[in-house]
mmCIF file of C-alpha atoms and ligand atoms in Angstrom:
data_model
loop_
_atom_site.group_PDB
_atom_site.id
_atom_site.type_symbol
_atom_site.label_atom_id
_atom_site.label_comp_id
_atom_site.label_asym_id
_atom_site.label_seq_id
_atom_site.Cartn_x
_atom_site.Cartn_y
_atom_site.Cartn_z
ATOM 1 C CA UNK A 112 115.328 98.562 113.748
ATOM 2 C CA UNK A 113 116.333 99.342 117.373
ATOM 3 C CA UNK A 114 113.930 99.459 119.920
ATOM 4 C CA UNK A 115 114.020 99.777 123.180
ATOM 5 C CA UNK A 116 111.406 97.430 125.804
ATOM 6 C CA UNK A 117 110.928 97.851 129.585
ATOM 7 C CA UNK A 118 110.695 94.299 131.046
ATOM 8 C CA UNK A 119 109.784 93.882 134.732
ATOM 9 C CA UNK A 120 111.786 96.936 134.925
ATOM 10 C CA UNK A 121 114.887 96.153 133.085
ATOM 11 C CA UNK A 122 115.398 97.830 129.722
ATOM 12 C CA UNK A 123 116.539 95.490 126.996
ATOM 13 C CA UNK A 124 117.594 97.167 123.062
ATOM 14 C CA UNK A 125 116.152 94.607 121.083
ATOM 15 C CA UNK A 126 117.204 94.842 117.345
ATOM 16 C CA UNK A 127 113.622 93.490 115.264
ATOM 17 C CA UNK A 128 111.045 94.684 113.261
ATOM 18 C CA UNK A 129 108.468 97.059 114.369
ATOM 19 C CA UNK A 130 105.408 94.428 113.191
ATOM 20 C CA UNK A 131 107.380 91.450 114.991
ATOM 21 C CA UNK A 132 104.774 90.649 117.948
ATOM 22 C CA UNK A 133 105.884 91.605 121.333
ATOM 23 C CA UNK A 134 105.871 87.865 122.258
ATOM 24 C CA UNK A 135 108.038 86.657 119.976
ATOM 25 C CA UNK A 136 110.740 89.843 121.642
ATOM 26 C CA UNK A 137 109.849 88.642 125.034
ATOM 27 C CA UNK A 138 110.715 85.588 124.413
ATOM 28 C CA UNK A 139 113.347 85.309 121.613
ATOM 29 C CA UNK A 140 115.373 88.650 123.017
ATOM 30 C CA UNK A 141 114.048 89.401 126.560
ATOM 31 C CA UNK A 142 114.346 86.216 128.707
ATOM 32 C CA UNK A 143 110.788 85.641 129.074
ATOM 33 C CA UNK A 144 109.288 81.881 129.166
ATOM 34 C CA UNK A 145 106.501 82.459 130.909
ATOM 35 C CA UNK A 146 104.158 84.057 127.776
ATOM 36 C CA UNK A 147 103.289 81.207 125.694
ATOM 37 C CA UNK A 148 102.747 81.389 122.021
ATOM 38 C CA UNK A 149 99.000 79.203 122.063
ATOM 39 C CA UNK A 150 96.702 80.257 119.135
ATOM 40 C CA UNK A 151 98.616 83.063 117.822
ATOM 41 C CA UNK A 152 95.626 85.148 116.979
ATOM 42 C CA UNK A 153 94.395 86.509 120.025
ATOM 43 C CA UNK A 154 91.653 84.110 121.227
ATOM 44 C CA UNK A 155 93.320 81.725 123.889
ATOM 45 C CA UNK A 156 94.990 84.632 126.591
ATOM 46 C CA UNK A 157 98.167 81.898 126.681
ATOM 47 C CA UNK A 158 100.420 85.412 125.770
ATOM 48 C CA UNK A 159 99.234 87.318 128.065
ATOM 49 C CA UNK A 160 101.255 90.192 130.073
ATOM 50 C CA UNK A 161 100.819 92.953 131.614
ATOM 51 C CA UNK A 162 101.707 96.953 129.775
ATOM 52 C CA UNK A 163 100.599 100.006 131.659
ATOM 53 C CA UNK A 164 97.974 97.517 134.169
ATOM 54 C CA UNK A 165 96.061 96.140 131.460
ATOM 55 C CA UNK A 166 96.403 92.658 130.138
ATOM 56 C CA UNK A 167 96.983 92.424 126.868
ATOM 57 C CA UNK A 168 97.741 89.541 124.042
ATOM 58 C CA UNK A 169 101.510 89.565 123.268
ATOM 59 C CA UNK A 170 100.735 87.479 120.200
ATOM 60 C CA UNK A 171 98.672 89.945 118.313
ATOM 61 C CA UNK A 172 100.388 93.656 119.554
ATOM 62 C CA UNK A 173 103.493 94.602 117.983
ATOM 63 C CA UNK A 174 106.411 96.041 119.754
ATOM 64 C CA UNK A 175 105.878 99.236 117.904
ATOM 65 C CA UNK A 176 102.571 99.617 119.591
ATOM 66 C CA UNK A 177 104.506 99.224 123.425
ATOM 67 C CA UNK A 178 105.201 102.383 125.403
ATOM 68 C CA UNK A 179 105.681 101.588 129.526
ATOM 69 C CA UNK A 180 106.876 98.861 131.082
ATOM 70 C CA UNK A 181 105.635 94.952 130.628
ATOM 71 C CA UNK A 182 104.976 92.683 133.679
ATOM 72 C CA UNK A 183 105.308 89.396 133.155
ATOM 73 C CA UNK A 184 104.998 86.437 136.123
ATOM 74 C CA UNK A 185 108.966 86.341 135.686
ATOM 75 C CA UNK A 186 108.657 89.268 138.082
ATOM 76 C CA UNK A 187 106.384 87.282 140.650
ATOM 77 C CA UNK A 188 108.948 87.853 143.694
ATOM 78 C CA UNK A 189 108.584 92.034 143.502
ATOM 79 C CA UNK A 190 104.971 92.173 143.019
ATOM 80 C CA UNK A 191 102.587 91.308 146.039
ATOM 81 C CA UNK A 192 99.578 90.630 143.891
ATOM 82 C CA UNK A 193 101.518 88.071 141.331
ATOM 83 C CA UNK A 194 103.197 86.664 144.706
ATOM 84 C CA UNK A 195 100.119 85.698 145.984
ATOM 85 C CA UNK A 196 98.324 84.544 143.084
ATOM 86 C CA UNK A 197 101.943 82.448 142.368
ATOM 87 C CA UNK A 198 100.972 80.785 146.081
ATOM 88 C CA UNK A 199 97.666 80.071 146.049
ATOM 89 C CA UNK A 200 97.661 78.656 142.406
ATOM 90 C CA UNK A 201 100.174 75.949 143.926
ATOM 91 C CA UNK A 202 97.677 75.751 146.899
ATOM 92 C CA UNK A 203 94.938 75.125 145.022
ATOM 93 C CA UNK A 204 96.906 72.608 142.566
ATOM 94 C CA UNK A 205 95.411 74.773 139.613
ATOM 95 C CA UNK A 206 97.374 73.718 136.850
ATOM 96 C CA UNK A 207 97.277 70.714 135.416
ATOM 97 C CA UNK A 208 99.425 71.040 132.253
ATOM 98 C CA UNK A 209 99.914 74.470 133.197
ATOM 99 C CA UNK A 210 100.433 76.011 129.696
ATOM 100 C CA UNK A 211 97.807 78.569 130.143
ATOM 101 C CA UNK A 212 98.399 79.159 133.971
ATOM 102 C CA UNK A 213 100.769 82.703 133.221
ATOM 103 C CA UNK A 214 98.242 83.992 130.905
ATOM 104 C CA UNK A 215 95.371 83.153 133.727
ATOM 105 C CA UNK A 216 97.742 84.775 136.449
ATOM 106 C CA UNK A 217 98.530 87.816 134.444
ATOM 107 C CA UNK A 218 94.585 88.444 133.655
ATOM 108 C CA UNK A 219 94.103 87.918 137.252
ATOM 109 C CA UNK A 220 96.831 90.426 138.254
ATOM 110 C CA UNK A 221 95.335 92.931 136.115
ATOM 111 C CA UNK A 222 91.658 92.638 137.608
ATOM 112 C CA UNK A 223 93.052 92.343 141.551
ATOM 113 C CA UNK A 224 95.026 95.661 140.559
ATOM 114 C CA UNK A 225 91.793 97.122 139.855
ATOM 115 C CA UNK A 226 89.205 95.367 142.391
ATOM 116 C CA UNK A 227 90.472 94.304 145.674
ATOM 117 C CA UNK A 228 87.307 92.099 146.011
ATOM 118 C CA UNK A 229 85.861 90.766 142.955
ATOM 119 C CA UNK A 230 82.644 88.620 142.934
ATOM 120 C CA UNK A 231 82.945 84.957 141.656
ATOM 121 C CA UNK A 232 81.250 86.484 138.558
ATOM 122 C CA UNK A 233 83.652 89.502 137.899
ATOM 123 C CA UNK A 234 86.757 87.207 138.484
ATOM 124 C CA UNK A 235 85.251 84.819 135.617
ATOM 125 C CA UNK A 236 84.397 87.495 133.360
ATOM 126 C CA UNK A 237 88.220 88.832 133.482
ATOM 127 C CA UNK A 238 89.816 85.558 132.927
ATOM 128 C CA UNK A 239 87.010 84.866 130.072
ATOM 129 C CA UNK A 240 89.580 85.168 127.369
ATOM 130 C CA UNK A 241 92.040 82.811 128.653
ATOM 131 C CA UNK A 242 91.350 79.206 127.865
ATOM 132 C CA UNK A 243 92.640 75.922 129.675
ATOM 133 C CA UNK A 244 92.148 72.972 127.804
ATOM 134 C CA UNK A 245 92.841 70.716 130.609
ATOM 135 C CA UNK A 246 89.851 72.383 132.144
ATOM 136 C CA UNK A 247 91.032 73.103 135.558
ATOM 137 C CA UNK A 248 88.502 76.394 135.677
ATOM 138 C CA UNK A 249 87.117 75.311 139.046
ATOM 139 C CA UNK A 250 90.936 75.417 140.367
ATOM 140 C CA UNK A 251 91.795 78.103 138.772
ATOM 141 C CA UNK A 252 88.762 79.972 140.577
ATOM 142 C CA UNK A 253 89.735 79.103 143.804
ATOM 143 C CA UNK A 254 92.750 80.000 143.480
ATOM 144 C CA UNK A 255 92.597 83.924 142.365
ATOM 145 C CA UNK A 256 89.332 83.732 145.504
ATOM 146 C CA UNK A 257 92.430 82.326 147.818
ATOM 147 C CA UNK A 258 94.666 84.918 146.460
ATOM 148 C CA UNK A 259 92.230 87.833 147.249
ATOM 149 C CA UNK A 260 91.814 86.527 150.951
ATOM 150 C CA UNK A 261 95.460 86.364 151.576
ATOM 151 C CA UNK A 262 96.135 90.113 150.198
ATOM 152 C CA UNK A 263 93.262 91.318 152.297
HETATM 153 FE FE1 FES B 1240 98.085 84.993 122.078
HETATM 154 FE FE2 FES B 1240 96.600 82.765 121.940
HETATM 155 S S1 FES B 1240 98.766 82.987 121.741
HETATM 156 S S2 FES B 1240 95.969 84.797 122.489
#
């Protein structure tokens, strides 16, 4: 079936199945790397992107279920927010493997979209749902609290 996705603002017609999960179009049709396929069931946040300024889990949503466009970190030079996250997750060396770093940014984006100044405690309760198995929380902390001073 033909469908049509909105990708950092580019359309792409992506022939698939409506049930196929948006991650595997992102990444099999669309160009996109940066959503990784971690768990596959919705409880690690490695998939995550952006539709309509909520984060959601590319693994478990089908394309059927996508109306608006999808941000992903591919579009990190055009957005301010993801441009300064991008930055200060260098700054603050927060990845260590990195696999779960887009998923972390793109939960981030979403809450700094929402709250210009979140408390230590609202930042950690929006990036709850992604996991980093190298554990580099502490970094990865720092590094949204960096990003929120430089887009003051
Ligand atoms: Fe989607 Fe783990 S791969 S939540």
């Amino acid at each position: 079936m033909a469908i049509q996705l909105q990708v950092n603002g580019k359309s792409h017609n992506v022939d698939i199945e409506p049930q196929t999960p948006l991650l595997y179009a992102l990444r099999n049709d669309c160009d996109i790397n940066s959503a990784k396929y971690g768990c596959g069931a919705g409880q690690c946040g490695s998939c995550t992107v952006i539709v309509n300024g909520n984060a959601i889990r590319s693994c478990i949503t089908p394309v059927s279920a996508i109306s608006g466009n999808v941000t992903t970190l591919e579009n990190y030079q055009n957005d301010p927010v993801l441009k300064a996250l991008n930055k200060a997750f260098i700054a603050e060396q927060a990845a260590q493997c990195g696999y779960c770093i887009a998923g972390m940014m793109m939960s981030a984006k979403s809450l700094l979209d929402k709250n210009k100044n979140p408390s230590d405690n609202q930042i950690k309760s929006a990036l709850n749902g992604n996991l980093c198995r190298c554990g580099t929380y502490s970094r990865i902390l720092k590094a949204v609290k960096l990003a929120v001073k430089e887009l003051a």
